PDB file of C-alpha atoms in Angstrom:
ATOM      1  CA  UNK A  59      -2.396 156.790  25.511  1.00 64.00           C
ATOM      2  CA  UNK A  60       0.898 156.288  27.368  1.00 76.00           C
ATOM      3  CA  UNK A  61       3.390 153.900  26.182  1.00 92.00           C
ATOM      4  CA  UNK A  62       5.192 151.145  28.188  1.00 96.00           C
ATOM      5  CA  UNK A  63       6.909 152.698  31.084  1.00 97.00           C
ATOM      6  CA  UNK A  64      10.058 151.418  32.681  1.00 97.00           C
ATOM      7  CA  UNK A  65      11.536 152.024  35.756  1.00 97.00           C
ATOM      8  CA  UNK A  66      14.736 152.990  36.593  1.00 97.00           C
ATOM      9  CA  UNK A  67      16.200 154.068  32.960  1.00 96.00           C
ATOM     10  CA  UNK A  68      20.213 153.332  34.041  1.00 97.00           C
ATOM     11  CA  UNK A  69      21.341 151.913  36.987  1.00 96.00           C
ATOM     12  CA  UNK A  70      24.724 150.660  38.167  1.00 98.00           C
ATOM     13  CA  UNK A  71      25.188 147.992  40.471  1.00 97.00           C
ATOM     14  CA  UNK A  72      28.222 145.279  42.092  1.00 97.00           C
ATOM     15  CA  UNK A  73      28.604 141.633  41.479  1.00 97.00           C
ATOM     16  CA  UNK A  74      27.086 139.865  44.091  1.00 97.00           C
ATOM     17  CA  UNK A  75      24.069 142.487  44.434  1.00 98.00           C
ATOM     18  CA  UNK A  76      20.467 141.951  43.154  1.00 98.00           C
ATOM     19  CA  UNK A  77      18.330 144.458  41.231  1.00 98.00           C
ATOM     20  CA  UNK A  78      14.674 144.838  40.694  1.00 98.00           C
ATOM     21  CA  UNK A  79      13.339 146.250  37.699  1.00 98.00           C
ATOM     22  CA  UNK A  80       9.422 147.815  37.008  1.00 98.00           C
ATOM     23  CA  UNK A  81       7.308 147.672  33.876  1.00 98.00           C
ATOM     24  CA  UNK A  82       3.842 149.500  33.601  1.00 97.00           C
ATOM     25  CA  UNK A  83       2.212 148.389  30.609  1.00 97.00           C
ATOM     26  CA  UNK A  84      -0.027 150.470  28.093  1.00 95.00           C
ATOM     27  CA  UNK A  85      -3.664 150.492  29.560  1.00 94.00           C
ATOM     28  CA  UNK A  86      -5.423 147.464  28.977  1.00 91.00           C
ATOM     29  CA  UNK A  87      -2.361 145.112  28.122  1.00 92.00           C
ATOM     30  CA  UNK A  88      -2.715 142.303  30.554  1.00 91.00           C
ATOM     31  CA  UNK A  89       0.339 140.451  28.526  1.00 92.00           C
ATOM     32  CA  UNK A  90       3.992 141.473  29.674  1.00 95.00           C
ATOM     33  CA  UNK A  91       7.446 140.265  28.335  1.00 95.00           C
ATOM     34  CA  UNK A  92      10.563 140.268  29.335  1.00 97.00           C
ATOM     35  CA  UNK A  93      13.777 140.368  27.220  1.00 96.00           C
ATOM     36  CA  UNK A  94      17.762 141.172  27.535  1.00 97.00           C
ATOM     37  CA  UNK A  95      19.713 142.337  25.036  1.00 95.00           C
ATOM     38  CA  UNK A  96      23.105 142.590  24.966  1.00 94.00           C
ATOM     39  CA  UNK A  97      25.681 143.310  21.465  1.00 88.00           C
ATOM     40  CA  UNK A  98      26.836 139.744  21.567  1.00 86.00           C
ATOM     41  CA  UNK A  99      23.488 137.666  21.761  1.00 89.00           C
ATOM     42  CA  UNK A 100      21.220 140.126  20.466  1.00 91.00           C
ATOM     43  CA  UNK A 101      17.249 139.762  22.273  1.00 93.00           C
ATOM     44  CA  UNK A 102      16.839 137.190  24.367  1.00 94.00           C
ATOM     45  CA  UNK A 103      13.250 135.966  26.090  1.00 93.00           C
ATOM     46  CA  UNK A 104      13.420 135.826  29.754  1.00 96.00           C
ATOM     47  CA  UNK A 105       9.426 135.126  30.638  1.00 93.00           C
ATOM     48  CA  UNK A 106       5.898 136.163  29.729  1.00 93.00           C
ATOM     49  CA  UNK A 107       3.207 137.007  32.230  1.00 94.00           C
ATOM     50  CA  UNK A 108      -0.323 136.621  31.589  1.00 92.00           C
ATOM     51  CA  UNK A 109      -3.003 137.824  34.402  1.00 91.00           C
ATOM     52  CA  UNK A 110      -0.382 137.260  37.180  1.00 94.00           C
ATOM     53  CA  UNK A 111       0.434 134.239  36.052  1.00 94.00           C
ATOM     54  CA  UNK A 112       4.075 132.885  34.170  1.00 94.00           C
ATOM     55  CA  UNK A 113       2.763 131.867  30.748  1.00 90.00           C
ATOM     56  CA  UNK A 114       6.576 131.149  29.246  1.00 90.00           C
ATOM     57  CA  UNK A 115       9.867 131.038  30.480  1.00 92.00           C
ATOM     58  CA  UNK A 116      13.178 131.433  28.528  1.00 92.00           C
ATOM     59  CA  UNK A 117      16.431 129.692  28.975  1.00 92.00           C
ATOM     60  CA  UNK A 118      18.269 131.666  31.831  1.00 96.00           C
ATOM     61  CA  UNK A 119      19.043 130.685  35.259  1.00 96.00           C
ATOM     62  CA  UNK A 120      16.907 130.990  38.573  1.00 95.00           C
ATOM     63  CA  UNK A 121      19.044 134.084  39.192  1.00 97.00           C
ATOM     64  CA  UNK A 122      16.168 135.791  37.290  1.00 98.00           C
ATOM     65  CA  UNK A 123      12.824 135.872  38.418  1.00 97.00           C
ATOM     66  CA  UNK A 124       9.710 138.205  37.983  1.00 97.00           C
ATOM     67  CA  UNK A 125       5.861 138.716  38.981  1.00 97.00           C
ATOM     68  CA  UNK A 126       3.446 140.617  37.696  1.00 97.00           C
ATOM     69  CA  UNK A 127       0.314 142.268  40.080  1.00 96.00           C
ATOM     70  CA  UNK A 128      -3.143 142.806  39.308  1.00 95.00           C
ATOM     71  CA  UNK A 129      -2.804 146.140  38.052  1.00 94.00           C
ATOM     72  CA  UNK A 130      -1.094 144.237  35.252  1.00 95.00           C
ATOM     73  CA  UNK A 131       2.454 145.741  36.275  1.00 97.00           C
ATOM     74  CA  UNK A 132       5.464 143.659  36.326  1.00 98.00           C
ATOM     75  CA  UNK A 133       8.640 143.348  38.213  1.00 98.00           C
ATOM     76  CA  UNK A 134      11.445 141.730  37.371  1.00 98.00           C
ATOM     77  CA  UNK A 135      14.416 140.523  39.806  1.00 98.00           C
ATOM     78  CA  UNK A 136      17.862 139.307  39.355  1.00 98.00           C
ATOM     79  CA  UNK A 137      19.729 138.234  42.182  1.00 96.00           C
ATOM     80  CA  UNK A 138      23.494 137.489  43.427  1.00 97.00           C
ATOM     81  CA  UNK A 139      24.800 139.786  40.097  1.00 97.00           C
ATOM     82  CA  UNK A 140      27.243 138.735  37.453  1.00 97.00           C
ATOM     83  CA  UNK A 141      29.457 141.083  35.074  1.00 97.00           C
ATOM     84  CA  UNK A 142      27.521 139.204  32.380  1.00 96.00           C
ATOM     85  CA  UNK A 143      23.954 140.461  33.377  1.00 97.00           C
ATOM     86  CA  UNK A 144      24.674 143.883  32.067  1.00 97.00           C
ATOM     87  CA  UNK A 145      22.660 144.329  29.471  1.00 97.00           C
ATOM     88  CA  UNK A 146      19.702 146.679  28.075  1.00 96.00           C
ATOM     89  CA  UNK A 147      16.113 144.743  29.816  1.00 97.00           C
ATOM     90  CA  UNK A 148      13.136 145.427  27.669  1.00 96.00           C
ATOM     91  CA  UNK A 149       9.914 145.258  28.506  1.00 96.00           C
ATOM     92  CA  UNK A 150       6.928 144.898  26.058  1.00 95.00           C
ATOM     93  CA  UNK A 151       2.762 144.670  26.511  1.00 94.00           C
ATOM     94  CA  UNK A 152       0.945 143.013  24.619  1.00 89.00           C
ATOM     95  CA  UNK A 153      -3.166 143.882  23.477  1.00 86.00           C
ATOM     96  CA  UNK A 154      -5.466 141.369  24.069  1.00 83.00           C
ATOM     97  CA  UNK A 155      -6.566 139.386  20.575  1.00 76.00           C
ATOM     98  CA  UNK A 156      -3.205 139.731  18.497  1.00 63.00           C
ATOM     99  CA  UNK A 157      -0.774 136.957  18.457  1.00 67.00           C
ATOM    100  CA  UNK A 158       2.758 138.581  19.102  1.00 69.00           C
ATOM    101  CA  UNK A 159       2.291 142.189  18.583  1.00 81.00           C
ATOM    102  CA  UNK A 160       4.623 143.968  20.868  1.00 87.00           C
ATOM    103  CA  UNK A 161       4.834 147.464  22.503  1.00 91.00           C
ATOM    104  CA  UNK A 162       8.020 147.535  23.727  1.00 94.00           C
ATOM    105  CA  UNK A 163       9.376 149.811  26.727  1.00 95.00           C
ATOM    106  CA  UNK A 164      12.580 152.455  26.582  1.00 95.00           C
ATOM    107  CA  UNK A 165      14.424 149.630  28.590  1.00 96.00           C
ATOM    108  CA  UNK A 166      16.568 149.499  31.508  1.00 97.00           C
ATOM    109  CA  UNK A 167      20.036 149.582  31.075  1.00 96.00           C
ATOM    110  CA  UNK A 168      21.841 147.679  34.184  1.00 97.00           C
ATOM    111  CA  UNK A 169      25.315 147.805  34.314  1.00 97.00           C
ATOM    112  CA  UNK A 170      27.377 145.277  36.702  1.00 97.00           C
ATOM    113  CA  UNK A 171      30.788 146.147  37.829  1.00 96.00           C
TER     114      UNK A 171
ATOM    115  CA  UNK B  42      14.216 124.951  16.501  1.00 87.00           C
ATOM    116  CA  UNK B  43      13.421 128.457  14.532  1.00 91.00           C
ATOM    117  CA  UNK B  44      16.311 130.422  13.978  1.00 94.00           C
ATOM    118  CA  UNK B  45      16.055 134.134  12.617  1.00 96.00           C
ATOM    119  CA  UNK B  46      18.632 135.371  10.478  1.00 97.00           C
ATOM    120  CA  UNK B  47      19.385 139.262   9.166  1.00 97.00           C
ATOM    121  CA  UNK B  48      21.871 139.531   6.301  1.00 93.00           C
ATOM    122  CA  UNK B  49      23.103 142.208   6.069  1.00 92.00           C
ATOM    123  CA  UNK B  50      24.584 143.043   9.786  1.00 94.00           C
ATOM    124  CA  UNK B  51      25.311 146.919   8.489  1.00 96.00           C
ATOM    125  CA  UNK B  52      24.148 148.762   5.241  1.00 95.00           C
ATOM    126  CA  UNK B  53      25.345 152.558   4.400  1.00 97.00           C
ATOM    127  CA  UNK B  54      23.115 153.914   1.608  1.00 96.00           C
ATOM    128  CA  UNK B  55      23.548 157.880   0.681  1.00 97.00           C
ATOM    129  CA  UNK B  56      19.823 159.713   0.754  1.00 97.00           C
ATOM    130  CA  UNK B  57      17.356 159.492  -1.669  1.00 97.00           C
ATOM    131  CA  UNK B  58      18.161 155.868  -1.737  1.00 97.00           C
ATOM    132  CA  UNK B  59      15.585 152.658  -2.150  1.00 97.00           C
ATOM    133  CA  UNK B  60      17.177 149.583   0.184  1.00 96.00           C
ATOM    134  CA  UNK B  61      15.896 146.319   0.950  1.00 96.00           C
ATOM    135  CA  UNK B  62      16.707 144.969   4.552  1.00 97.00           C
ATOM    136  CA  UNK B  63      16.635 140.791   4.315  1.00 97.00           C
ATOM    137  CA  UNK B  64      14.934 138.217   7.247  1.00 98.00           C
ATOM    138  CA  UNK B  65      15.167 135.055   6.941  1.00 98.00           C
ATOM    139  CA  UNK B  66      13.993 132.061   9.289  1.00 97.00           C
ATOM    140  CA  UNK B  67      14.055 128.021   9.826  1.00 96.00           C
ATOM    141  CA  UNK B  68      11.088 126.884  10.063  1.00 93.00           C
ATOM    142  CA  UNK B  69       7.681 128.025   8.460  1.00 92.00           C
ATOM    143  CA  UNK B  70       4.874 127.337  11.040  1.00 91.00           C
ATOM    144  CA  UNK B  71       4.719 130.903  11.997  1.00 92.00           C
ATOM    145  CA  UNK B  72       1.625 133.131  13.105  1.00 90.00           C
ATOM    146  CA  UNK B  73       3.028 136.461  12.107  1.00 91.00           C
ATOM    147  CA  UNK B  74       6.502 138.598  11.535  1.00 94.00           C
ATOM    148  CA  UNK B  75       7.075 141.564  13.084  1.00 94.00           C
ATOM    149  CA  UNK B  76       9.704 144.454  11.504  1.00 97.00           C
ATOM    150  CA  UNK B  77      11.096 146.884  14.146  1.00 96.00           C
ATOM    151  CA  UNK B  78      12.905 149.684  14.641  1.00 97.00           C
ATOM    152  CA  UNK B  79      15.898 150.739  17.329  1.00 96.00           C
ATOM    153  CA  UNK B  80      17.695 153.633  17.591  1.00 95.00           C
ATOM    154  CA  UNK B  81      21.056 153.968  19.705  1.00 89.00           C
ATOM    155  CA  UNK B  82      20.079 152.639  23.520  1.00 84.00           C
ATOM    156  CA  UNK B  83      16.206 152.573  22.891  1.00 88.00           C
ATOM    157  CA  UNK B  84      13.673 150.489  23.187  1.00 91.00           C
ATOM    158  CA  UNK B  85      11.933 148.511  19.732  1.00 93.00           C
ATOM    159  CA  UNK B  86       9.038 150.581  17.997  1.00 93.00           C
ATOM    160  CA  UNK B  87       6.851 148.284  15.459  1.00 92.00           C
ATOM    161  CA  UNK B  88       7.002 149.375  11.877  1.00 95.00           C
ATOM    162  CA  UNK B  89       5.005 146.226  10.280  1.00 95.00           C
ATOM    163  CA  UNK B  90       3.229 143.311  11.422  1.00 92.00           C
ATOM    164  CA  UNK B  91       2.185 140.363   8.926  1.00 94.00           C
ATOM    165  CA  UNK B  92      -0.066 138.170   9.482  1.00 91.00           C
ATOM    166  CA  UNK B  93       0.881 134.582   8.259  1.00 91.00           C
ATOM    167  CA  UNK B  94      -2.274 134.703   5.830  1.00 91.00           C
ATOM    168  CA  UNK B  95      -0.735 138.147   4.369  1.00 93.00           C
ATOM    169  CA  UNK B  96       2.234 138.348   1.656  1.00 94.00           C
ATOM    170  CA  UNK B  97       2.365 142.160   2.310  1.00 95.00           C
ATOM    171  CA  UNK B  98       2.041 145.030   4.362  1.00 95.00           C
ATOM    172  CA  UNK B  99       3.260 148.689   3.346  1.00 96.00           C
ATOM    173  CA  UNK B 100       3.155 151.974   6.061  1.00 95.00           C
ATOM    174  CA  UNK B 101       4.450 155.292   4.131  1.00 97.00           C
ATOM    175  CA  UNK B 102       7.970 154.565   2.721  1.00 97.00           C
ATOM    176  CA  UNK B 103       7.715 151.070   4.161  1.00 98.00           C
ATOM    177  CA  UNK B 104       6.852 148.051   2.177  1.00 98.00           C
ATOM    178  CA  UNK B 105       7.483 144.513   4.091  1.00 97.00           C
ATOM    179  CA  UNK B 106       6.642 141.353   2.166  1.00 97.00           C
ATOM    180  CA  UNK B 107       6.360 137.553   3.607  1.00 97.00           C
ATOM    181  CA  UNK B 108       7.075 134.408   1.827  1.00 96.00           C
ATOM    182  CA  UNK B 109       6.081 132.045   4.334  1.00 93.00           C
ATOM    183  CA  UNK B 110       7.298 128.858   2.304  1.00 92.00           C
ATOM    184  CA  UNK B 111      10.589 129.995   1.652  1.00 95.00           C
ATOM    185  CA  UNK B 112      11.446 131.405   4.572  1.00 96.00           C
ATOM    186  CA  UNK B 113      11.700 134.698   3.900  1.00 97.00           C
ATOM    187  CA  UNK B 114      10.550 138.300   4.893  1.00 98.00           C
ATOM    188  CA  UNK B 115      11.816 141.408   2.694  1.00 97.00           C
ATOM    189  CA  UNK B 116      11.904 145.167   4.304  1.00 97.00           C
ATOM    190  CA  UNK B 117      11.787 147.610   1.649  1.00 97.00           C
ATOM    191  CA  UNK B 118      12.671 151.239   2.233  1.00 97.00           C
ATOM    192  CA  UNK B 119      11.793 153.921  -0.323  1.00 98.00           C
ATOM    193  CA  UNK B 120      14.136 157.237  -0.832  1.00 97.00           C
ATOM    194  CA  UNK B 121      15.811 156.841   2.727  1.00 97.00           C
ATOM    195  CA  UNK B 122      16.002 159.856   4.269  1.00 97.00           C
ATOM    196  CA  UNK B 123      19.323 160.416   7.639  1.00 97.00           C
ATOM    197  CA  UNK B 124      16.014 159.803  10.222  1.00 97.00           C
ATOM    198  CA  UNK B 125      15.626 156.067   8.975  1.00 97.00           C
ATOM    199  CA  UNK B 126      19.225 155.493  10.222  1.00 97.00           C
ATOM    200  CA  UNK B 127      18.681 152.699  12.825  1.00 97.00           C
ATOM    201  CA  UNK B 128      18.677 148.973  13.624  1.00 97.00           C
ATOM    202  CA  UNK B 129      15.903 146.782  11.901  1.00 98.00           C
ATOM    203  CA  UNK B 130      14.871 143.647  13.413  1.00 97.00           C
ATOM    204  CA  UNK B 131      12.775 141.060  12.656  1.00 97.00           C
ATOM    205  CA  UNK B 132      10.894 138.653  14.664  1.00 95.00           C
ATOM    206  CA  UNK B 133       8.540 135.310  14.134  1.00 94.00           C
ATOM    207  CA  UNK B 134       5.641 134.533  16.311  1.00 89.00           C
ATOM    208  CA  UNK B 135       5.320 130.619  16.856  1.00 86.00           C
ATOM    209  CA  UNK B 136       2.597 128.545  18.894  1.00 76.00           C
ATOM    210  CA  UNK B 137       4.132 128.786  22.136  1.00 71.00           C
ATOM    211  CA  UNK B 138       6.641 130.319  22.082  1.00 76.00           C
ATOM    212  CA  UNK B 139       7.900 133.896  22.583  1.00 83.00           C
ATOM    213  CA  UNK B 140       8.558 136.002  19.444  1.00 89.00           C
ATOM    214  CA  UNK B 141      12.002 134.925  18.383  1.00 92.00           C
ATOM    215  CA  UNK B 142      14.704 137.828  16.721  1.00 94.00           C
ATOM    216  CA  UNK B 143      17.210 138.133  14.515  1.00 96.00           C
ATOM    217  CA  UNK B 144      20.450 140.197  15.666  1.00 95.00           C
ATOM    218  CA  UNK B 145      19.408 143.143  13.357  1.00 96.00           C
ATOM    219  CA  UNK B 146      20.757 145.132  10.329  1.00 97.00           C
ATOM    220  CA  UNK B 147      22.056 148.740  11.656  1.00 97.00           C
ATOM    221  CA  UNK B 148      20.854 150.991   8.798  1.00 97.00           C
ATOM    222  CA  UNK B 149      23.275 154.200   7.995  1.00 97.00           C
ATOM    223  CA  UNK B 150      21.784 156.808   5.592  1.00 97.00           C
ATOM    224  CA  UNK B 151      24.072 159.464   4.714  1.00 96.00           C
ATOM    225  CA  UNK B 152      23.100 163.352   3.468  1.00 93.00           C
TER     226      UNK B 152
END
């Protein structure tokens, strides 16, 4: 069974520009999370999808914003770029019927310059 | 509002070593915990999940243990071997809300 799948692994970008990042969750995961982690504040939520829908939202600005399709895929977009975004984003899926078990992605490690 | 804590930040044990990694957290009302491991710019892999209703849950050399009253999960590691060098984290499930974290321990077993 393949594991959560994230897409791209490293990418560099400016300030001011806006990325887009892709999860694929494991096969029958409908739940996906979002988190960034970076050495100072350790893993921090951004959102939970549920069936297409935002379930939960953390505390970060409307920079960051994401959707999830049908196929259960999710996207996640962050917009007008600050040296501060650059962090490690980690995606996880979730299986239906247990509370909080996570499979978490290899992440995506965006770095802002 | 719950608030995970991981004492210690870094641990060096020499092989053949038993360690104990410490979690501890604010508030009780939790559904589960969830141990995990990270090595150098991964992603998390779960190690142990326990359910609120559990005090324990072991997987090979792993052993983690919940106290839910006192607010307190243990991580034991038996005779560490160089491979288990990595960060543990711990997180707590809540009713609505997204599984909070600690900041880790980074693990260091030497040969």
């Amino acid at each position: 069974k393949a594991g959560v799948t994230q897409t791209p692994r490293y990418l560099i970008k400016t300030r001011g520009q806006q990325v887009t990042l892709s999860c694929s969750p494991i096969s029958g995961h409908r739940s996906v999370s979002w988190y960034q982690q970076t050495p100072g504040q350790g893993l921090q939520f951004l959102f939970e999808y549920f069936s297409e829908t935002q379930r939960n939202k953390g505390n970060f600005p409307g920079r960051f914003s994401g959707r999830q399709f049908s196929n259960s895929r999710s996207e996640m977009n962050v917009s007008t770029l600050e040296l501060g975004d650059s962090a490690l984003y980690l995606c996880a899926s979730s299986p239906p019927g247990v509370t909080g078990e996570l499979f978490f992605g290899e992440g995506s490690r965006l770095t802002v310059l | 509002k719950q608030e995970v804590t991981q004492i210690p930040a870094a641990l060096s044990v020499p092989e053949g070593e038993n360690l104990v990694l410490n979690c501890s957290f604010t508030d009780s009302a939790i559904y589960n915990l969830q141990w995990f491991r990270q090595d150098p710019g991964k992603g998390l892999t779960s190690l142990l999940l326990i359910q609120s209703s559990q005090r324990e849950q072991t997987s090979g050399r792993l052993n983690a243990s919940l106290d839910k009253s006192s607010g307190r999960s243990t991580l034991y590691i038996a005779a560490s071997q160089p491979g288990d060098s990595a960060t543990y984290l711990c997180a707590v499930n809540q009713a609505g809300t997204a599984l909070i974290f600690g900041k880790g321990t980074t693990l260091s077993v030497s040969s």
